[in-house]
Amino acid sequence: MSSRRRLGARWRRHRPLRTRLAVAASAAVALVAVGVCAAAFFVIRFELYQQLDLNLTQSATLTIQQNRGAAPGVLAGECRYLSAPACAQVVPADPVKDPARPYLLPVSPPVREVATGERRPYTTNITLPGGEPARMLTTTFGGSGASLQVALRSDTVRKGVAQAAWLLSGVGAAGVLLAAALGYWVSRTGLAPVARLTATAEHIAATRDPSHRIELPPGPPHREDEVTRLAASFNTMLGELEQSVTAQRRLVADASHELRTPLTALRTNAELLARGDRLTAVQRERASAALGRQIREVSILVNDLIDLARDEEPTPLLEEVRLAPLLAHTVDTARAHWPATPFQLDLVDASVTLPGVPARLARLISNLLDNAAKFSPPGSPVEVALSGSELTVRDHGPGIAEADLPHVFDRFYRAERARALPGSGLGLAMARQIARAHGAELSAHPAPGGGALFRLTLGPPPTHPPVTGVG
């Protein structure tokens, strides 16, 4: 048994799925065809012999009616027809009463048991002295203590059964061949999407190009089968993979572009400080300050890139964050960083809480405040308000142009008027990412009377810990 199981496992390993499906489908259909043919054969055989037995019963009844009180012995000795009394004989229960003339039909002990009532009437197949096949009925002969044997030739019935067997065998063989053809067709057509899926996956693995798609069969969506849905899901996965690869390439390209300028400036100032003996004290101090400022800018840019790109890091644990103290602390930090910009804080509802990560929420608010302070003229206030489920940050700067509004939260996007200002274009993108990770939505609007208004709308608590990477 173990060797047979190992052979079966080896066959499944080395045979492709199409072959296994074709064999399974062919075997199932062939089994049904053979079963139907076998059942039809037994039904035909039963009906033919049932009709012969009925003729025997009718012949026996007619013989009893025509030969009442007849002595034991042969009543009729010809078996030429299927519907006439033939080969009839009376057998007494006592062998002593047997006639001198020999019996035509075989007499056995069960025949005399039927005469005494010890055995029920029965039918059996026999061979006549001339070699002809016959079927014999043994029943009681009235109440005379004898049994009646009536035989009819069964060669026509046997011939019909043999013909039915040959015919149904041919039908069964044709059914097996048809089953094999249908199994091959089913496996070929049914697994066609799987073959296309496999070819596409192998092509993508070889070329590393996720832009290819599996061709789906035409038809309405509700008529799709499981394999078609698998192909559609694979196409969806390829689309997501293509978007991810495109976003990764764009991030790398944008990051390299943004890092090129500050790194060039860093190298220039470092080379300048390396020849410090040729510089005056003022020049050295100015180069050192520029170098420190550029190092901070590069550090901030690298940290922003890491925060945006980290996708596999463990998620920090959530806690219930009270926004009012967090907002007040972040505003105080912004005041120290932007001394020329007055920050006005209005806590309409100081009881607002949000499940989240305090450090990430502080980073979100800090990015909004830095962006507002960067675009505000000196002395113009930045208005911060928390009321209910909404946090707003408004500045009185030049505002957001209509053409720039859809791209405010894109990575590395910088409006025309902002390109001369410091920054990498990642702050607002990171702010929206953190907001969505906490179940909130961040939007930008032109402020009434000029300036920009950023609105953070708090949603219901997230059902899972917020992901701090790119989602």
XYZ file of C-alpha atoms in Angstrom:
471
model
C 0.000 0.000 0.000
C 2.845 2.380 0.838
C 4.576 1.705 -2.501
C 1.317 2.353 -4.360
C 0.881 5.614 -2.465
C 4.445 6.635 -3.307
C 3.850 5.868 -6.994
C 0.676 7.962 -6.937
C 2.460 10.873 -5.287
C 5.320 10.629 -7.800
C 2.822 10.634 -10.699
C 1.082 13.733 -9.326
C 4.441 15.470 -8.929
C 5.689 14.808 -12.428
C 2.409 15.214 -14.346
C 1.217 18.707 -15.218
C -2.092 19.965 -13.904
C -3.657 19.824 -17.376
C -2.878 16.107 -17.690
C -4.199 15.325 -14.218
C -7.393 17.277 -14.883
C -7.878 15.570 -18.260
C -7.382 12.123 -16.700
C -9.734 12.918 -13.815
C -12.474 14.300 -16.092
C -12.099 11.410 -18.549
C -12.198 8.838 -15.761
C -15.326 10.403 -14.260
C -17.204 10.511 -17.574
C -15.962 7.042 -18.562
C -17.068 5.623 -15.219
C -20.541 7.083 -15.702
C -20.747 5.760 -19.276
C -19.640 2.245 -18.270
C -21.997 2.284 -15.306
C -24.953 3.320 -17.456
C -24.165 0.633 -20.051
C -23.809 -2.033 -17.363
C -27.084 -0.997 -15.765
C -28.814 -1.036 -19.172
C -27.468 -4.553 -19.851
C -28.816 -5.945 -16.598
C -32.183 -4.245 -17.133
C -32.493 -5.708 -20.662
C -31.437 -9.161 -19.455
C -33.911 -9.024 -16.582
C -36.771 -7.931 -18.832
C -36.106 -10.662 -21.431
C -35.974 -13.437 -18.847
C -38.961 -11.929 -17.039
C -40.960 -12.179 -20.253
C -39.791 -15.782 -20.744
C -40.790 -16.657 -17.181
C -44.207 -15.110 -17.785
C -44.629 -17.295 -20.874
C -43.613 -20.324 -18.811
C -46.215 -19.480 -16.161
C -48.919 -19.076 -18.801
C -47.882 -22.389 -20.435
C -47.941 -24.171 -17.066
C -51.452 -22.823 -16.303
C -52.731 -23.898 -19.704
C -51.169 -27.378 -19.334
C -52.786 -27.899 -15.913
C -56.188 -26.866 -17.288
C -55.925 -29.204 -20.286
C -54.465 -32.217 -18.426
C -56.324 -32.472 -15.127
C -55.927 -35.894 -13.556
C -53.204 -36.937 -16.020
C -50.858 -39.691 -14.962
C -47.169 -39.036 -14.323
C -45.030 -38.902 -17.424
C -44.285 -36.743 -20.445
C -47.214 -34.609 -21.610
C -45.477 -32.830 -24.513
C -42.057 -33.483 -25.904
C -41.374 -30.641 -28.350
C -39.690 -27.307 -27.577
C -40.022 -25.409 -30.803
C -41.886 -22.283 -29.774
C -41.636 -19.769 -26.992
C -45.352 -19.233 -26.516
C -46.846 -22.764 -26.686
C -46.872 -25.536 -24.043
C -43.848 -27.685 -24.783
C -41.598 -30.130 -23.013
C -44.190 -30.599 -20.254
C -44.101 -33.525 -17.865
C -45.667 -34.569 -14.564
C -43.360 -35.921 -11.835
C -44.864 -37.672 -8.779
C -43.546 -37.067 -5.284
C -42.850 -40.796 -4.852
C -40.230 -42.155 -7.303
C -41.983 -45.575 -7.150
C -44.859 -44.093 -9.170
C -42.559 -42.947 -12.014
C -43.637 -44.280 -15.431
C -41.528 -46.724 -17.372
C -41.011 -44.210 -20.125
C -38.004 -41.966 -19.355
C -38.506 -38.346 -18.579
C -37.526 -35.752 -21.201
C -36.614 -33.049 -18.676
C -34.100 -33.586 -15.847
C -35.647 -34.705 -12.570
C -33.803 -33.821 -9.380
C -34.682 -34.031 -5.673
C -35.905 -30.380 -5.575
C -38.527 -31.344 -8.192
C -40.060 -33.945 -5.841
C -39.815 -31.418 -2.935
C -42.040 -29.077 -4.949
C -44.494 -31.988 -5.374
C -44.648 -32.557 -1.590
C -44.929 -28.817 -0.868
C -41.522 -28.633 0.865
C -40.188 -26.235 -1.772
C -41.696 -23.323 -3.608
C -41.990 -23.340 -7.433
C -38.802 -22.241 -9.150
C -37.237 -21.631 -12.567
C -33.856 -22.751 -13.821
C -31.842 -22.845 -17.032
C -31.278 -26.285 -18.599
C -29.994 -27.874 -21.787
C -32.347 -30.182 -23.725
C -31.170 -33.588 -24.998
C -30.724 -32.056 -28.450
C -28.351 -29.434 -27.041
C -30.812 -26.563 -27.209
C -30.833 -24.106 -24.274
C -34.121 -23.897 -22.427
C -35.648 -22.428 -19.300
C -37.714 -24.703 -17.088
C -40.453 -23.924 -14.569
C -41.186 -26.446 -11.803
C -44.534 -25.936 -10.027
C -47.222 -28.002 -8.306
C -49.622 -30.059 -10.481
C -52.935 -29.193 -8.826
C -53.463 -31.163 -5.583
C -52.414 -34.561 -6.937
C -49.139 -34.762 -5.012
C -47.085 -34.294 -8.176
C -45.086 -31.479 -9.756
C -45.334 -30.091 -13.253
C -42.241 -29.217 -15.270
C -42.641 -26.960 -18.301
C -39.685 -25.875 -20.456
C -39.406 -23.337 -23.271
C -36.424 -22.810 -25.486
C -34.339 -19.753 -24.481
C -31.900 -19.523 -27.368
C -33.689 -16.430 -28.731
C -33.466 -14.787 -25.313
C -29.802 -15.686 -24.952
C -29.117 -14.323 -28.412
C -30.890 -11.063 -27.520
C -28.877 -10.799 -24.300
C -25.622 -11.423 -26.200
C -26.525 -8.816 -28.815
C -27.370 -6.322 -26.097
C -24.029 -7.057 -24.429
C -22.062 -6.457 -27.644
C -24.054 -3.330 -28.469
C -23.685 -1.839 -25.014
C -19.973 -2.746 -24.961
C -19.540 -0.755 -28.178
C -21.515 2.126 -26.720
C -19.396 1.986 -23.551
C -16.142 1.974 -25.546
C -17.362 4.934 -27.596
C -18.322 6.636 -24.342
C -14.823 6.104 -22.949
C -13.254 7.569 -26.097
C -15.674 10.488 -25.989
C -14.871 10.966 -22.307
C -11.152 11.124 -23.114
C -11.781 13.709 -25.839
C -14.052 15.748 -23.565
C -11.547 15.519 -20.715
C -8.783 16.829 -22.940
C -11.027 19.624 -24.234
C -12.168 20.583 -20.727
C -8.616 20.659 -19.410
C -7.397 22.673 -22.391
C -10.191 25.275 -22.343
C -10.714 25.358 -18.585
C -7.042 25.873 -17.791
C -6.369 28.314 -20.616
C -6.483 31.339 -18.225
C -4.136 29.475 -15.872
C -1.741 28.844 -18.759
C -1.866 32.534 -19.699
C -1.366 33.451 -16.037
C 1.656 31.161 -15.833
C 3.139 32.549 -19.049
C 2.612 36.122 -17.855
C 4.155 35.374 -14.455
C 7.170 33.726 -16.100
C 7.530 36.685 -18.478
C 7.372 39.162 -15.587
C 9.902 37.099 -13.620
C 12.239 37.110 -16.629
C 11.835 40.783 -17.641
C 10.884 42.334 -14.254
C 8.242 44.339 -16.106
C 4.839 44.320 -14.303
C 3.052 46.212 -17.089
C 1.847 43.008 -18.771
C -1.711 41.758 -18.185
C -3.569 38.483 -18.675
C -6.146 38.600 -21.450
C -9.584 37.886 -19.956
C -12.399 36.229 -21.920
C -15.222 38.534 -23.037
C -18.478 38.452 -21.135
C -20.319 40.121 -18.250
C -18.658 39.976 -14.810
C -21.416 37.784 -13.297
C -20.543 35.010 -15.755
C -16.917 34.789 -14.707
C -15.748 31.468 -13.274
C -13.175 30.883 -10.560
C -10.225 30.725 -12.961
C -11.275 33.952 -14.681
C -11.639 35.656 -11.308
C -8.161 34.395 -10.417
C -6.799 35.940 -13.609
C -8.645 39.207 -12.868
C -7.228 39.233 -9.327
C -3.768 38.603 -10.752
C -4.236 41.549 -13.123
C -5.272 43.710 -10.166
C -2.189 42.577 -8.264
C -0.025 43.397 -11.275
C -1.599 46.854 -11.429
C -0.813 47.453 -7.762
C 2.711 46.148 -8.275
C 3.203 48.407 -11.276
C 2.010 51.413 -9.293
C 4.312 50.474 -6.422
C 7.300 50.061 -8.737
C 6.480 53.343 -10.492
C 6.134 55.136 -7.150
C 9.417 53.649 -5.978
C 11.221 54.736 -9.122
C 9.697 58.189 -8.907
C 10.705 58.461 -5.245
C 14.273 57.461 -6.041
C 14.432 59.875 -8.995
C 12.930 62.756 -7.001
C 15.157 62.040 -4.020
C 18.286 61.960 -6.166
C 17.226 65.224 -7.795
C 16.526 66.895 -4.465
C 19.727 65.629 -2.866
C 21.961 66.671 -5.742
C 21.833 70.442 -4.990
C 22.398 70.336 -1.198
C 25.128 67.720 -1.549
C 26.892 69.889 -4.128
C 26.650 72.862 -1.787
C 27.935 70.752 1.094
C 30.940 69.639 -0.905
C 31.658 73.219 -2.009
C 31.558 74.575 1.547
C 33.609 71.630 2.852
C 36.265 72.217 0.209
C 36.177 75.915 1.049
C 36.701 75.230 4.762
C 39.525 72.826 3.894
C 41.437 75.902 2.654
C 40.573 77.869 5.774
C 44.045 79.360 6.036
C 43.264 81.487 2.985
C 39.965 82.805 4.411
C 39.302 85.579 6.812
C 37.581 84.913 10.116
C 34.308 86.334 8.794
C 34.474 84.152 5.692
C 35.193 81.059 7.762
C 32.305 81.806 10.096
C 29.970 82.380 7.163
C 31.065 79.115 5.469
C 30.688 77.188 8.726
C 27.176 78.555 9.246
C 26.221 77.688 5.671
C 27.685 74.232 6.087
C 25.729 73.624 9.303
C 22.523 74.905 7.736
C 22.955 72.663 4.704
C 23.724 69.665 6.921
C 20.487 70.269 8.823
C 18.559 70.558 5.561
C 20.039 67.321 4.237
C 19.360 65.596 7.559
C 15.737 66.744 7.523
C 15.369 65.642 3.892
C 16.876 62.212 4.592
C 14.688 61.756 7.671
C 11.617 62.718 5.657
C 12.548 60.227 2.953
C 13.024 57.499 5.541
C 9.654 58.287 7.122
C 7.921 58.231 3.746
C 9.633 55.093 2.515
C 9.515 52.887 5.609
C 6.905 50.331 4.800
C 7.957 47.266 6.766
C 8.762 48.783 10.184
C 6.947 47.594 13.311
C 4.033 49.886 14.076
C 4.253 51.788 17.393
C 1.591 51.052 19.967
C -1.468 53.266 20.057
C -2.479 55.380 22.979
C -5.272 57.842 23.634
C -3.751 61.214 22.727
C -5.221 64.466 24.044
C -4.823 66.904 21.176
C -5.019 70.151 23.185
C -1.766 69.691 25.212
C -0.013 68.209 22.175
C -1.117 71.157 20.044
C -0.013 73.692 22.679
C 3.429 72.087 22.973
C 3.886 71.968 19.200
C 2.853 75.624 18.844
C 5.371 76.654 21.554
C 8.097 74.798 19.649
C 7.102 76.571 16.417
C 7.236 79.956 18.158
C 10.828 79.270 19.190
C 11.732 78.166 15.671
C 9.903 81.056 13.926
C 10.335 84.069 16.238
C 9.173 86.524 13.563
C 5.796 84.801 13.146
C 3.088 85.175 15.830
C 1.088 81.973 16.407
C -2.480 82.369 17.659
C -3.896 79.259 19.349
C -7.646 78.913 19.897
C -8.711 75.787 21.830
C -12.484 75.812 21.468
C -12.757 72.186 22.618
C -9.849 71.056 24.801
C -11.309 67.582 25.465
C -10.683 66.134 21.993
C -8.795 62.820 22.056
C -7.572 60.584 19.263
C -6.111 57.051 19.362
C -2.694 57.343 17.785
C 1.054 57.824 18.148
C 1.900 61.147 19.846
C 5.237 61.587 18.069
C 3.632 61.097 14.645
C 0.742 63.448 15.409
C 3.227 66.066 16.660
C 5.133 65.679 13.388
C 1.916 66.243 11.413
C 1.054 69.444 13.289
C 4.663 70.669 13.155
C 4.766 70.256 9.358
C 1.558 72.277 9.006
C 2.894 75.029 11.265
C 6.265 75.173 9.502
C 4.554 75.373 6.117
C 2.281 78.209 7.306
C 5.170 80.136 8.879
C 7.337 79.729 5.789
C 4.740 81.405 3.551
C 3.597 84.076 6.046
C 5.067 87.566 5.731
C 7.012 88.730 8.822
C 4.569 89.830 11.505
C 1.550 88.107 9.909
C -0.142 85.681 12.328
C -0.663 81.959 11.868
C -4.072 81.036 13.288
C -4.459 77.582 14.837
C -7.867 76.401 16.081
C -9.149 73.124 17.549
C -12.898 72.670 17.742
C -14.730 69.355 17.982
C -13.432 66.992 15.329
C -11.591 69.626 13.301
C -8.162 71.250 13.467
C -7.417 74.224 11.215
C -4.169 76.054 10.441
C -4.397 79.298 8.491
C -1.735 81.673 7.256
C -1.951 85.119 5.632
C 0.553 84.491 2.877
C 0.095 84.494 -0.909
C -2.279 81.500 -0.759
C -2.455 78.514 -3.085
C -2.953 78.972 -6.808
C -5.827 77.114 -8.407
C -3.422 75.108 -10.590
C -1.326 74.075 -7.572
C -4.236 73.044 -5.322
C -4.560 69.406 -6.614
C -0.804 68.831 -6.179
C -0.203 70.369 -2.756
C 0.214 66.978 -1.062
C 2.315 65.358 -3.811
C 5.856 64.363 -2.926
C 8.544 66.831 -3.944
C 5.954 69.127 -5.510
C 6.770 72.792 -5.083
C 4.724 75.632 -6.438
C 6.321 78.264 -8.664
C 6.460 80.857 -5.890
C 7.869 78.337 -3.361
C 10.873 77.142 -5.303
C 13.087 79.914 -3.961
C 12.174 79.038 -0.350
C 13.937 76.375 1.749
C 12.335 72.963 1.937
C 12.159 69.659 0.110
C 8.480 69.418 -0.771
C 7.911 66.428 1.528
C 6.351 68.054 4.599
C 2.738 68.189 3.394
C 2.958 64.740 1.782
C 4.099 63.331 5.089
C 1.385 65.229 6.967
C -1.382 63.704 4.824
C 0.181 60.254 5.172
C 0.194 60.524 8.972
C -3.377 61.879 8.951
C -4.719 58.982 6.891
C -2.853 56.481 9.042
C -4.815 57.877 12.015
C -8.183 57.768 10.263
C -8.244 61.526 9.567
C -8.288 63.531 6.352
C -6.121 66.547 5.581
C -7.256 69.035 2.948
C -6.062 72.411 1.636
C -8.272 75.388 0.728
C -7.836 79.041 -0.215
C -8.555 81.086 2.912
C -11.199 83.838 2.792
C -9.418 87.171 2.412
C -6.155 85.571 1.250
C -3.767 82.989 2.505
C -4.064 79.216 2.790
C -6.242 77.143 5.101
C -5.363 73.551 6.016
C -8.152 71.538 7.642
C -7.562 68.278 9.528
C -10.864 66.432 9.914
C -10.743 63.721 12.548
C -12.565 60.541 11.622
C -13.665 57.523 13.680
C -10.955 55.612 15.537
C -8.995 53.329 13.195
C -9.790 49.620 13.464
C -6.091 48.746 13.244
C -2.855 50.434 14.351
C -1.886 53.262 12.005
C 0.882 52.425 9.562
C 3.558 55.071 9.498
C 4.960 54.127 6.109
C 3.658 54.607 2.617
C 0.210 53.036 2.312
